[in-house]
Tab-separated table of C-alpha atoms in Angstrom:
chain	number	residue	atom	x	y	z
P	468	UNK	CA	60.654	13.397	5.114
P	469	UNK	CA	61.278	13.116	8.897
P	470	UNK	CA	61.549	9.780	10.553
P	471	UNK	CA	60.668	7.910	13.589
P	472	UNK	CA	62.235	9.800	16.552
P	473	UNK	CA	62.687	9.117	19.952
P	474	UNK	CA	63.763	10.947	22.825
P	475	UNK	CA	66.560	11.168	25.421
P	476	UNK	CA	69.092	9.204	22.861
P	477	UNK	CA	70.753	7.996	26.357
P	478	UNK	CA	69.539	7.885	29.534
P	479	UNK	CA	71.191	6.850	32.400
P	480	UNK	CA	69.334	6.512	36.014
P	481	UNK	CA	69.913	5.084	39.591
P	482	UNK	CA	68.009	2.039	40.577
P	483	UNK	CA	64.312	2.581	42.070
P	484	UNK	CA	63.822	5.656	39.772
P	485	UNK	CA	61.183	6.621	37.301
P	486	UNK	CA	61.763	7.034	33.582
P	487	UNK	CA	59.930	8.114	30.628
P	488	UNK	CA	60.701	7.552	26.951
P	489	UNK	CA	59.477	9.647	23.905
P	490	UNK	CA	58.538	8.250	20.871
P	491	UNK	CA	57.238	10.543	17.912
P	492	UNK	CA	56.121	8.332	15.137
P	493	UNK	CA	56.223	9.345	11.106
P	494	UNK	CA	53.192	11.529	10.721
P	495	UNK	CA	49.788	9.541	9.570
P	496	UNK	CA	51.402	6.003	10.987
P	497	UNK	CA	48.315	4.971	12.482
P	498	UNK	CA	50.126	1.772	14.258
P	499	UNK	CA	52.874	2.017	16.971
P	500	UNK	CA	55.189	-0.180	18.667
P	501	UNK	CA	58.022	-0.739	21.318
P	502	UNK	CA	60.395	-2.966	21.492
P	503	UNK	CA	63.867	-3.241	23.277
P	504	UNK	CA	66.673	-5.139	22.592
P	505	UNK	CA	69.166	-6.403	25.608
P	506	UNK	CA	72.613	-7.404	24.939
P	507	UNK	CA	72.916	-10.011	23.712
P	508	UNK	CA	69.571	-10.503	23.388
P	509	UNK	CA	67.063	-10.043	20.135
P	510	UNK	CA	64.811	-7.014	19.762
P	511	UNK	CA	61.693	-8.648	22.116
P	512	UNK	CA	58.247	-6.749	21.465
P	513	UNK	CA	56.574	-4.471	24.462
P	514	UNK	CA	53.667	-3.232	22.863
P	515	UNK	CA	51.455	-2.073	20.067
P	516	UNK	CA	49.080	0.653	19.166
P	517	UNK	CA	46.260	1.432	16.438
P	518	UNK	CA	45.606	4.937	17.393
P	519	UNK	CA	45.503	5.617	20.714
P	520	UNK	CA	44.467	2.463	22.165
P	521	UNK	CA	46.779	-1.069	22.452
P	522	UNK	CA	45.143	-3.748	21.474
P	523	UNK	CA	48.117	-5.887	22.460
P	524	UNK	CA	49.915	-5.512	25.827
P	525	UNK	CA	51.411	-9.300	25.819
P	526	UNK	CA	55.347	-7.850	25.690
P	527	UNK	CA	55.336	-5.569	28.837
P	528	UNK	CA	57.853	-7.909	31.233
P	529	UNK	CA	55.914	-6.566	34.306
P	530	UNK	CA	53.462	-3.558	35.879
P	531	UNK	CA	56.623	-1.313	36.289
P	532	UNK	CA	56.115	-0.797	32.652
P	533	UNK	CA	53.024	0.891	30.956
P	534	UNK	CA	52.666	3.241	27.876
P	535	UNK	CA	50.104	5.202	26.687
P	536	UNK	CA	49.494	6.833	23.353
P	537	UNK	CA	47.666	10.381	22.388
P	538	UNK	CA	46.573	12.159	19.850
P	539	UNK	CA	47.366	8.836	17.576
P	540	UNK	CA	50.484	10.473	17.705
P	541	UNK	CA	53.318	11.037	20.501
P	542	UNK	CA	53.892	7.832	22.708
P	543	UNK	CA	55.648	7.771	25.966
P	544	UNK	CA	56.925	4.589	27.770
P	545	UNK	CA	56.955	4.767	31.342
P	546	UNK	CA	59.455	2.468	33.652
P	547	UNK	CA	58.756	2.680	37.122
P	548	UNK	CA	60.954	1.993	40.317
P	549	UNK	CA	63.763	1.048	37.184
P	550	UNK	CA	66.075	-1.810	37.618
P	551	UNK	CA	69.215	-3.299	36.465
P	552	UNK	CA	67.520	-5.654	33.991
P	553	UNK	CA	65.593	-2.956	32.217
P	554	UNK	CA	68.852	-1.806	30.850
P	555	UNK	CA	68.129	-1.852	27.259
P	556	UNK	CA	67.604	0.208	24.061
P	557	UNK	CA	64.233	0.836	23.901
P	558	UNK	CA	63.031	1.169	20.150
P	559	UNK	CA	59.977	2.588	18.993
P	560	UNK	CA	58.365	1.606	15.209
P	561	UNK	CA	55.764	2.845	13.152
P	562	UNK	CA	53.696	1.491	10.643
P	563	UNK	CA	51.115	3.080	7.826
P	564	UNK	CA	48.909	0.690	9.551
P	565	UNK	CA	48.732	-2.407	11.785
P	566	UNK	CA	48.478	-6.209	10.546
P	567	UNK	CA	51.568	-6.348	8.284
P	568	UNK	CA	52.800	-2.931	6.844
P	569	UNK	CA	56.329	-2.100	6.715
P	570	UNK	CA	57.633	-1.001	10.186
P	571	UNK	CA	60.321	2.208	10.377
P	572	UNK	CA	62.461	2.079	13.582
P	573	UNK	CA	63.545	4.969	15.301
P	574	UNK	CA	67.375	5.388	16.546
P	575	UNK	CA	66.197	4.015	19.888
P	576	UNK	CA	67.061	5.126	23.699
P	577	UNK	CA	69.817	3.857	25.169
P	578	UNK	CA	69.154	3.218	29.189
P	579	UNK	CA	71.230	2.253	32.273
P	580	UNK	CA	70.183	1.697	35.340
P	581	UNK	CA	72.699	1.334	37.755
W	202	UNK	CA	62.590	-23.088	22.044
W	203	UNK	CA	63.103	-19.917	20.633
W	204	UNK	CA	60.306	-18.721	17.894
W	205	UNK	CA	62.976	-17.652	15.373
W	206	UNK	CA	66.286	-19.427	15.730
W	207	UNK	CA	69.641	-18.188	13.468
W	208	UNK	CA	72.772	-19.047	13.744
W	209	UNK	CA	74.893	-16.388	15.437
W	210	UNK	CA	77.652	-16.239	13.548
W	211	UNK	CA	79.944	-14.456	12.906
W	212	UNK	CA	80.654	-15.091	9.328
W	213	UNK	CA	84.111	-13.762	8.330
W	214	UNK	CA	83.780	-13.723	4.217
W	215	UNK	CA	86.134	-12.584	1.778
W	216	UNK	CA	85.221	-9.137	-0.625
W	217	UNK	CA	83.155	-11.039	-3.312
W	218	UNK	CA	82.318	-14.477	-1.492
W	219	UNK	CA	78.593	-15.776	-1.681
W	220	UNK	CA	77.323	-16.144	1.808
W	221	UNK	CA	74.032	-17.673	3.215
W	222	UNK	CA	72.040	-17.182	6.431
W	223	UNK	CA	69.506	-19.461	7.455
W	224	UNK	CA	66.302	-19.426	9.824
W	225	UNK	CA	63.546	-21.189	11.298
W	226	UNK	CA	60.343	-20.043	13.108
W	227	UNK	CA	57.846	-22.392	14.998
W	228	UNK	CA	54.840	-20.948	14.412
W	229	UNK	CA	53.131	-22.520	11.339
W	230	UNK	CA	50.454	-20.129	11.280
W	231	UNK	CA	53.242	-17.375	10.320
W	232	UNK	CA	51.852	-15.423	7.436
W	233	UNK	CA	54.604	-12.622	6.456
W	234	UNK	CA	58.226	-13.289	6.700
W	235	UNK	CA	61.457	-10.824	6.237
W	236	UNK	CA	64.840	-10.289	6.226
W	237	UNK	CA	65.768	-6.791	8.821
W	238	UNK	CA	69.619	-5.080	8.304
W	239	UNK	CA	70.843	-3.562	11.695
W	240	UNK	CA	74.817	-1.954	11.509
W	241	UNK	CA	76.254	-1.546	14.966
W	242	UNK	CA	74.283	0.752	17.448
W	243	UNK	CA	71.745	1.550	14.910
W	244	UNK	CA	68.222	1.120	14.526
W	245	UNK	CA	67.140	-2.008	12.206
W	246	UNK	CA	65.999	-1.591	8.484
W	247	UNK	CA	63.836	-3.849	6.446
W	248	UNK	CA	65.830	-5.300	3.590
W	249	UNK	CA	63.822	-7.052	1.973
W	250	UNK	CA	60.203	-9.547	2.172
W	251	UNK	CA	60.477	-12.954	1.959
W	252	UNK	CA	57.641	-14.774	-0.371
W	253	UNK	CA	56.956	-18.277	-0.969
W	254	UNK	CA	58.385	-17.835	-4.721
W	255	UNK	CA	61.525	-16.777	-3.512
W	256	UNK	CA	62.576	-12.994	-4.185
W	257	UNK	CA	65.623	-11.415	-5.417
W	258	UNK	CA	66.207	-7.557	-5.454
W	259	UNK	CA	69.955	-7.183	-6.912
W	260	UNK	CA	72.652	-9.378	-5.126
W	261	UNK	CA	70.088	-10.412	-2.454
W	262	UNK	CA	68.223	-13.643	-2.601
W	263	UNK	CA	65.570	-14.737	-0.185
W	264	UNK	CA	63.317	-17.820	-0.045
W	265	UNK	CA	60.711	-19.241	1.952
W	266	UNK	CA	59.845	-22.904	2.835
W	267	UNK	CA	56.582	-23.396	4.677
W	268	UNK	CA	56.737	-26.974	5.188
W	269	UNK	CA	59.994	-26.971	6.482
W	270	UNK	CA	59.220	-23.103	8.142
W	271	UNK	CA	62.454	-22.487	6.757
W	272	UNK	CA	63.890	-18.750	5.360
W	273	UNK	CA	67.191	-18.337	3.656
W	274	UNK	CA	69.216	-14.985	2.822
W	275	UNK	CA	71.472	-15.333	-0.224
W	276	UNK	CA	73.736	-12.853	-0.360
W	277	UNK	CA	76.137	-13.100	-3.846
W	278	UNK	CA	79.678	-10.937	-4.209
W	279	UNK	CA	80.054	-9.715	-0.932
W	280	UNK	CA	80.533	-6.417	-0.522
W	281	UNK	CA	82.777	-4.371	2.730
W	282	UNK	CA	79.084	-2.594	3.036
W	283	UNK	CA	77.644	-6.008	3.875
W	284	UNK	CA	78.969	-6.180	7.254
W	285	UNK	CA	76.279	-5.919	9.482
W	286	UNK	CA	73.896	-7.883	11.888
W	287	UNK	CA	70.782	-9.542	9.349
W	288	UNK	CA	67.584	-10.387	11.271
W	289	UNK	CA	65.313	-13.041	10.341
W	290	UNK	CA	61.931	-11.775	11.148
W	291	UNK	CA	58.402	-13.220	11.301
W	292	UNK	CA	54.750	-11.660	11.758
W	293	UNK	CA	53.267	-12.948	14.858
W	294	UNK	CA	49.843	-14.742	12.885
W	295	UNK	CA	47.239	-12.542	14.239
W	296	UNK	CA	46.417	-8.604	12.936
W	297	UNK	CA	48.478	-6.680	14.803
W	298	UNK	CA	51.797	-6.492	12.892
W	299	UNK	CA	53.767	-7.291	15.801
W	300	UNK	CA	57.118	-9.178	15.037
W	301	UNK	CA	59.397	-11.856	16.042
W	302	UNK	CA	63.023	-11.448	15.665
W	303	UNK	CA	65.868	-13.726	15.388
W	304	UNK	CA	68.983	-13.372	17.624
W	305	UNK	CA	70.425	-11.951	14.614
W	306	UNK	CA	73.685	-13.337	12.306
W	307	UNK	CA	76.400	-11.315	11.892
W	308	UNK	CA	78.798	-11.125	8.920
W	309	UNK	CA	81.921	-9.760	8.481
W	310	UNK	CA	82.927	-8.758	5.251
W	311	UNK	CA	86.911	-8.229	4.954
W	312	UNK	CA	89.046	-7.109	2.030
């Protein structure tokens, strides 16, 4: 069956712009997450969804970044006025539900900001 | 002090060497533990749980130590299809399934 999938693959954008990322989960994952990995850095968590609402915020770095969720399906993570440290892959994961269940990663977007 | 510390690596191991990765995570309320794959420029993939019996699916080996918050990867006879980045990975205690990687340790595996 069809994965997690996430859309552009790449991105690359000029300093001070807006971006938005895609994530479309495996169908009937009720729980959603982001996360992005630097380099040289770990995979650090953004956020997570049950359904359409995200009951944990506690990884976005800063207000530039927000995501919303509908549908309980398609997610989209918004970067605002980007900058050079957002540069990142941005991975989305989905789970059957939250609390614990195995978590499928999408092939993440790749973004530079330059 | 990071919430799940590895050791970078790398490890450069012969075909059929036994290798092992260790971790540590600070949080003692930590209730689910794993062991994540990740090849170069891909996404990660869970390879296997970690329980407080210790698992083992095939060449892979993985315990737990709660006292000492302590996870080990075992992997025996290396294979070239070993070489990749292995995260040590812990649920964040709460119910929200969100988790806490490792920096990651990579091995090498080399004919």
């Amino acid at each position: 069956g069809a994965g997690v999938s996430q859309s552009p693959s790449n991105k690359v954008t000029e300093k001070g712009k807006d971006v938005e990322l895609r994530c479309d989960p495996i169908s009937g994952h009720t729980a959603l997450y982001w996360y992005r990995q630097s380099l040289g850095q770990g995979l650090e968590f953004l956020i997570y969804f049950q359904g359409n609402s995200a009951p944990d915020k506690s990884g976005l770095p800063s207000d530039r970044f927000s995501a919303e969720r509908t549908g309980g399906s398609v997610s989209t993570l918004t970067i605002q006025r980007t900058q050079q440290e957002d540069s990142a892959v941005y991975l989305c994961a989905s789970s059957t539900r939250g609390g614990g269940g195995e978590q499928f990663f999408g092939p993440g977007t790749r973004l530079t900001v330059l | 002090r990071k919430e799940v510390e590895q050791d970078p690596g790398p490890f450069n191991v012969p075909e059929g060497a036994t290798v092992a990765f260790n971790c540590t995570y600070s949080n003692s309320a930590s209730q689910s533990f794993f062991w994540y794959r990740q090849d170069c420029r891909k996404e990660p993939k869970l390879l296997m749980s970690v329980y407080s019996s210790g698992n083992e699916d095939g060449r892979f080996t993985a315990q737990l130590n709660r006292a000492s918050q302590y996870i080990s990867l075992l992997i025996r006879d290396s294979k070239l299809s070993d070489s990749a980045t292995y995260l040590c990975v812990v649920n964040s205690p709460g119910n929200t399934g969100k988790l806490i990687f490792g920096q990651g340790t990579t091995l090498q595996v080399k004919p």
